[in-house]
Amino acid sequence: MKSNLDVGLLENCAQIAKDIRNWLEKKDHPEHYKDVKDLELTRGFIHTLDLLETVLVRFEITAFIARQIFQAELSVTEDSLMVEFVQIDVEGHFSFNLLELCYELSNACQEIEKFERNDNTFSIFAKSPPKLGTIRLARHKATHFEPEQFEKLAIAKQYSILRRPYKVINGKLEKQLAGDTMPRVVELIKESVAESYRYLTLLREATIG
């Protein structure tokens, strides 16, 4: 079975996430922020770091499970995941999950920056955290059930969030050919992992350096 999911790149994402998490563990104790007089502020900051570490762990878990599944599925058996579900759906699950985790990381970074603005003792970034890429828009529109809005975006020419899209042609609904749509779905799966890797690489630069 040939997979559209680059498990090796996914594992690279997990390794970067682990490196950042290990780096954060050296900063998530109250003793580092004794100069801050507002204990509630310190408590909130440490809790935010705790949640950030939780998200980073999920990258590692996602990569581990993906590796187990796709190694096992090299020989498809009767009770295998690829018999129960369509391969592209399984691949999409892991690739889009990475985008969701990047979105959560971005939210956490924004919260940390709020603490920094309150007191520069909480400054942990070497430079500004990265911005999310455009591929995340596809995930956003898919999870918010807005395929029509996605189709208005420029990236819809390159990617598809629908496996079975229809068009109104001459007063009738006509299904688009899988040969036209599936390559764009596959491209989205591949680019989702690549964009997640780019985001994590930039986040590592903003934290570890």
mmCIF file of C-alpha atoms in Angstrom:
data_model
loop_
_atom_site.group_PDB
_atom_site.id
_atom_site.type_symbol
_atom_site.label_atom_id
_atom_site.label_comp_id
_atom_site.label_asym_id
_atom_site.label_seq_id
_atom_site.Cartn_x
_atom_site.Cartn_y
_atom_site.Cartn_z
ATOM 1 C CA MET A 1 0.000 0.000 0.000
ATOM 2 C CA LYS A 2 1.431 3.347 -1.035
ATOM 3 C CA SER A 3 0.542 6.123 1.386
ATOM 4 C CA ASN A 4 -0.003 9.772 0.503
ATOM 5 C CA LEU A 5 0.999 10.643 4.065
ATOM 6 C CA ASP A 6 4.671 11.365 4.678
ATOM 7 C CA VAL A 7 5.031 9.567 8.003
ATOM 8 C CA GLY A 8 8.715 10.503 8.156
ATOM 9 C CA LEU A 9 7.876 14.204 7.967
ATOM 10 C CA LEU A 10 5.135 13.688 10.535
ATOM 11 C CA GLU A 11 7.713 12.129 12.851
ATOM 12 C CA ASN A 12 9.981 15.130 12.268
ATOM 13 C CA CYS A 13 7.090 17.306 13.463
ATOM 14 C CA ALA A 14 6.813 15.149 16.567
ATOM 15 C CA GLN A 15 10.544 15.435 17.282
ATOM 16 C CA ILE A 16 10.446 19.223 17.038
ATOM 17 C CA ALA A 17 7.398 19.265 19.317
ATOM 18 C CA LYS A 18 9.276 17.102 21.816
ATOM 19 C CA ASP A 19 12.311 19.403 21.699
ATOM 20 C CA ILE A 20 10.125 22.445 22.391
ATOM 21 C CA ARG A 21 8.300 20.602 25.180
ATOM 22 C CA ASN A 22 11.578 19.649 26.867
ATOM 23 C CA TRP A 23 12.688 23.269 26.589
ATOM 24 C CA LEU A 24 9.427 24.476 28.153
ATOM 25 C CA GLU A 25 9.793 22.103 31.100
ATOM 26 C CA LYS A 26 12.695 24.260 32.259
ATOM 27 C CA LYS A 27 10.420 27.303 32.374
ATOM 28 C CA ASP A 28 7.182 26.000 33.862
ATOM 29 C CA HIS A 29 8.006 26.376 37.578
ATOM 30 C CA PRO A 30 6.972 29.354 39.770
ATOM 31 C CA GLU A 31 10.530 29.829 41.044
ATOM 32 C CA HIS A 32 11.487 31.343 37.694
ATOM 33 C CA TYR A 33 8.986 34.171 38.206
ATOM 34 C CA LYS A 34 9.528 35.132 41.851
ATOM 35 C CA ASP A 35 9.957 38.797 40.900
ATOM 36 C CA VAL A 36 6.347 38.995 39.695
ATOM 37 C CA LYS A 37 4.225 40.366 42.528
ATOM 38 C CA ASP A 38 0.871 39.232 41.117
ATOM 39 C CA LEU A 39 0.690 35.531 42.020
ATOM 40 C CA GLU A 40 -2.526 35.027 40.065
ATOM 41 C CA LEU A 41 -0.768 36.318 36.967
ATOM 42 C CA THR A 42 2.079 33.861 37.539
ATOM 43 C CA ARG A 43 -0.373 31.044 38.107
ATOM 44 C CA GLY A 44 -2.179 31.839 34.863
ATOM 45 C CA PHE A 45 1.094 31.930 32.936
ATOM 46 C CA ILE A 46 2.259 28.572 34.278
ATOM 47 C CA HIS A 47 -1.113 27.030 33.492
ATOM 48 C CA THR A 48 -0.816 28.327 29.924
ATOM 49 C CA LEU A 49 2.600 26.681 29.598
ATOM 50 C CA ASP A 50 1.102 23.480 30.977
ATOM 51 C CA LEU A 51 -1.600 23.494 28.310
ATOM 52 C CA LEU A 52 0.983 24.283 25.633
ATOM 53 C CA GLU A 53 3.012 21.247 26.687
ATOM 54 C CA THR A 54 -0.151 19.128 26.461
ATOM 55 C CA VAL A 55 -0.654 20.178 22.836
ATOM 56 C CA LEU A 56 2.976 19.384 22.032
ATOM 57 C CA VAL A 57 2.591 15.886 23.493
ATOM 58 C CA ARG A 58 -0.305 15.302 21.132
ATOM 59 C CA PHE A 59 2.030 15.812 18.162
ATOM 60 C CA GLU A 60 4.153 12.971 19.500
ATOM 61 C CA ILE A 61 1.143 10.718 20.058
ATOM 62 C CA THR A 62 -0.212 11.459 16.577
ATOM 63 C CA ALA A 63 3.099 10.526 14.953
ATOM 64 C CA PHE A 64 3.409 7.353 17.023
ATOM 65 C CA ILE A 65 -0.082 6.134 16.121
ATOM 66 C CA ALA A 66 0.368 7.029 12.446
ATOM 67 C CA ARG A 67 3.611 5.071 12.278
ATOM 68 C CA GLN A 68 1.993 2.026 13.897
ATOM 69 C CA ILE A 69 -0.989 2.141 11.552
ATOM 70 C CA PHE A 70 0.829 2.678 8.282
ATOM 71 C CA GLN A 71 3.505 0.101 9.053
ATOM 72 C CA ALA A 72 0.818 -2.447 9.905
ATOM 73 C CA GLU A 73 -1.233 -1.552 6.845
ATOM 74 C CA LEU A 74 1.551 -2.399 4.427
ATOM 75 C CA SER A 75 -0.138 -5.792 4.318
ATOM 76 C CA VAL A 76 -3.889 -5.194 4.426
ATOM 77 C CA THR A 77 -5.810 -7.880 6.314
ATOM 78 C CA GLU A 78 -9.522 -8.501 6.710
ATOM 79 C CA ASP A 79 -9.802 -6.564 9.970
ATOM 80 C CA SER A 80 -7.434 -3.752 9.023
ATOM 81 C CA LEU A 81 -8.160 -0.049 9.249
ATOM 82 C CA MET A 82 -7.936 0.362 5.485
ATOM 83 C CA VAL A 83 -10.709 -2.185 4.983
ATOM 84 C CA GLU A 84 -12.939 -0.465 7.523
ATOM 85 C CA PHE A 85 -12.218 3.059 6.265
ATOM 86 C CA VAL A 86 -11.130 4.648 3.000
ATOM 87 C CA GLN A 87 -7.353 5.167 2.934
ATOM 88 C CA ILE A 88 -7.603 8.838 2.059
ATOM 89 C CA ASP A 89 -9.840 9.428 5.091
ATOM 90 C CA VAL A 90 -7.281 7.836 7.409
ATOM 91 C CA GLU A 91 -4.504 9.935 5.894
ATOM 92 C CA GLY A 92 -6.660 13.037 6.122
ATOM 93 C CA HIS A 93 -7.322 12.360 9.795
ATOM 94 C CA PHE A 94 -3.643 12.566 10.670
ATOM 95 C CA SER A 95 -2.690 15.415 8.354
ATOM 96 C CA PHE A 96 -5.611 17.651 9.325
ATOM 97 C CA ASN A 97 -5.072 16.821 12.987
ATOM 98 C CA LEU A 98 -1.615 18.382 12.652
ATOM 99 C CA LEU A 99 -3.161 21.598 11.352
ATOM 100 C CA GLU A 100 -5.570 21.638 14.274
ATOM 101 C CA LEU A 101 -2.693 21.211 16.720
ATOM 102 C CA CYS A 102 -0.783 24.050 15.034
ATOM 103 C CA TYR A 103 -3.875 26.216 15.443
ATOM 104 C CA GLU A 104 -3.925 25.389 19.168
ATOM 105 C CA LEU A 105 -0.214 26.177 19.432
ATOM 106 C CA SER A 106 -0.808 29.528 17.770
ATOM 107 C CA ASN A 107 -3.570 30.330 20.261
ATOM 108 C CA ALA A 108 -1.298 29.383 23.157
ATOM 109 C CA CYS A 109 1.494 31.601 21.822
ATOM 110 C CA GLN A 110 -0.905 34.532 21.590
ATOM 111 C CA GLU A 111 -1.885 34.009 25.222
ATOM 112 C CA ILE A 112 1.766 33.876 26.278
ATOM 113 C CA GLU A 113 2.411 37.152 24.462
ATOM 114 C CA LYS A 114 -0.418 38.723 26.493
ATOM 115 C CA PHE A 115 1.397 37.731 29.685
ATOM 116 C CA GLU A 116 4.619 39.209 28.295
ATOM 117 C CA ARG A 117 2.860 42.525 27.740
ATOM 118 C CA ASN A 118 1.772 42.508 31.396
ATOM 119 C CA ASP A 119 5.241 41.727 32.721
ATOM 120 C CA ASN A 120 8.397 41.141 30.675
ATOM 121 C CA THR A 121 9.497 38.532 33.232
ATOM 122 C CA PHE A 122 7.240 36.206 31.274
ATOM 123 C CA SER A 123 9.163 36.841 28.059
ATOM 124 C CA ILE A 124 10.218 33.424 26.767
ATOM 125 C CA PHE A 125 10.311 33.949 22.999
ATOM 126 C CA ALA A 126 13.580 34.768 21.248
ATOM 127 C CA LYS A 127 11.493 36.363 18.492
ATOM 128 C CA SER A 128 7.836 36.642 17.535
ATOM 129 C CA PRO A 129 6.062 33.286 17.147
ATOM 130 C CA PRO A 130 5.208 32.325 13.547
ATOM 131 C CA LYS A 131 1.920 33.087 11.839
ATOM 132 C CA LEU A 132 -0.269 30.281 10.583
ATOM 133 C CA GLY A 133 -0.102 29.493 6.869
ATOM 134 C CA THR A 134 -2.912 29.592 4.326
ATOM 135 C CA ILE A 135 -3.461 25.813 4.261
ATOM 136 C CA ARG A 136 -5.081 26.089 7.682
ATOM 137 C CA LEU A 137 -7.956 27.920 5.982
ATOM 138 C CA ALA A 138 -8.918 24.642 4.343
ATOM 139 C CA ARG A 139 -9.109 22.910 7.711
ATOM 140 C CA HIS A 140 -11.017 25.845 9.178
ATOM 141 C CA LYS A 141 -13.650 25.830 6.432
ATOM 142 C CA ALA A 142 -13.978 22.046 6.599
ATOM 143 C CA THR A 143 -14.556 21.922 10.356
ATOM 144 C CA HIS A 144 -16.994 24.832 10.155
ATOM 145 C CA PHE A 145 -18.894 23.152 7.304
ATOM 146 C CA GLU A 146 -18.361 26.031 4.896
ATOM 147 C CA PRO A 147 -17.312 24.385 1.599
ATOM 148 C CA GLU A 148 -18.920 27.154 -0.460
ATOM 149 C CA GLN A 149 -16.781 29.760 1.281
ATOM 150 C CA PHE A 150 -13.692 27.637 0.709
ATOM 151 C CA GLU A 151 -14.439 27.450 -3.008
ATOM 152 C CA LYS A 152 -14.249 31.255 -3.167
ATOM 153 C CA LEU A 153 -10.643 31.213 -1.938
ATOM 154 C CA ALA A 154 -7.698 31.221 -4.314
ATOM 155 C CA ILE A 155 -6.291 28.038 -2.747
ATOM 156 C CA ALA A 156 -9.430 26.139 -3.837
ATOM 157 C CA LYS A 157 -7.896 25.962 -7.320
ATOM 158 C CA GLN A 158 -5.104 23.824 -5.910
ATOM 159 C CA TYR A 159 -6.792 21.938 -3.068
ATOM 160 C CA SER A 160 -10.164 20.390 -2.309
ATOM 161 C CA ILE A 161 -11.837 19.748 1.048
ATOM 162 C CA LEU A 162 -14.604 17.702 -0.602
ATOM 163 C CA ARG A 163 -14.167 14.186 -1.935
ATOM 164 C CA ARG A 164 -17.420 14.198 -3.900
ATOM 165 C CA PRO A 165 -18.195 17.776 -5.001
ATOM 166 C CA TYR A 166 -21.087 18.617 -7.295
ATOM 167 C CA LYS A 167 -21.623 21.500 -9.680
ATOM 168 C CA VAL A 168 -24.819 22.957 -11.106
ATOM 169 C CA ILE A 169 -24.542 22.551 -14.879
ATOM 170 C CA ASN A 170 -27.446 23.321 -17.216
ATOM 171 C CA GLY A 171 -29.943 23.200 -14.371
ATOM 172 C CA LYS A 172 -28.703 19.851 -13.039
ATOM 173 C CA LEU A 173 -26.404 18.710 -10.239
ATOM 174 C CA GLU A 174 -23.475 16.893 -11.783
ATOM 175 C CA LYS A 175 -20.833 15.082 -9.790
ATOM 176 C CA GLN A 176 -17.256 16.057 -10.532
ATOM 177 C CA LEU A 177 -14.952 13.275 -11.655
ATOM 178 C CA ALA A 178 -12.816 11.657 -8.958
ATOM 179 C CA GLY A 179 -9.865 12.009 -11.294
ATOM 180 C CA ASP A 180 -10.256 15.782 -11.029
ATOM 181 C CA THR A 181 -10.982 16.107 -7.311
ATOM 182 C CA MET A 182 -8.981 13.354 -5.589
ATOM 183 C CA PRO A 183 -5.575 14.700 -6.684
ATOM 184 C CA ARG A 184 -6.490 18.020 -5.045
ATOM 185 C CA VAL A 185 -7.558 16.206 -1.860
ATOM 186 C CA VAL A 186 -4.265 14.296 -1.850
ATOM 187 C CA GLU A 187 -2.339 17.525 -2.416
ATOM 188 C CA LEU A 188 -4.088 19.059 0.590
ATOM 189 C CA ILE A 189 -3.121 16.072 2.741
ATOM 190 C CA LYS A 190 0.525 16.366 1.721
ATOM 191 C CA GLU A 191 0.661 20.141 2.129
ATOM 192 C CA SER A 192 -1.035 19.963 5.539
ATOM 193 C CA VAL A 193 1.865 17.924 6.895
ATOM 194 C CA ALA A 194 4.417 20.137 5.125
ATOM 195 C CA GLU A 195 2.845 23.329 6.479
ATOM 196 C CA SER A 196 2.725 21.885 9.994
ATOM 197 C CA TYR A 197 6.414 21.069 9.712
ATOM 198 C CA ARG A 198 7.195 24.616 8.538
ATOM 199 C CA TYR A 199 5.194 26.105 11.409
ATOM 200 C CA LEU A 200 6.889 23.937 14.035
ATOM 201 C CA THR A 201 10.331 24.692 12.593
ATOM 202 C CA LEU A 202 9.678 28.423 12.921
ATOM 203 C CA LEU A 203 8.260 27.954 16.419
ATOM 204 C CA ARG A 204 11.421 26.111 17.421
ATOM 205 C CA GLU A 205 13.447 29.088 16.179
ATOM 206 C CA ALA A 206 11.236 31.425 18.231
ATOM 207 C CA THR A 207 11.718 29.350 21.384
ATOM 208 C CA ILE A 208 14.831 27.197 21.490
ATOM 209 C CA GLY A 209 16.611 29.313 18.898
#
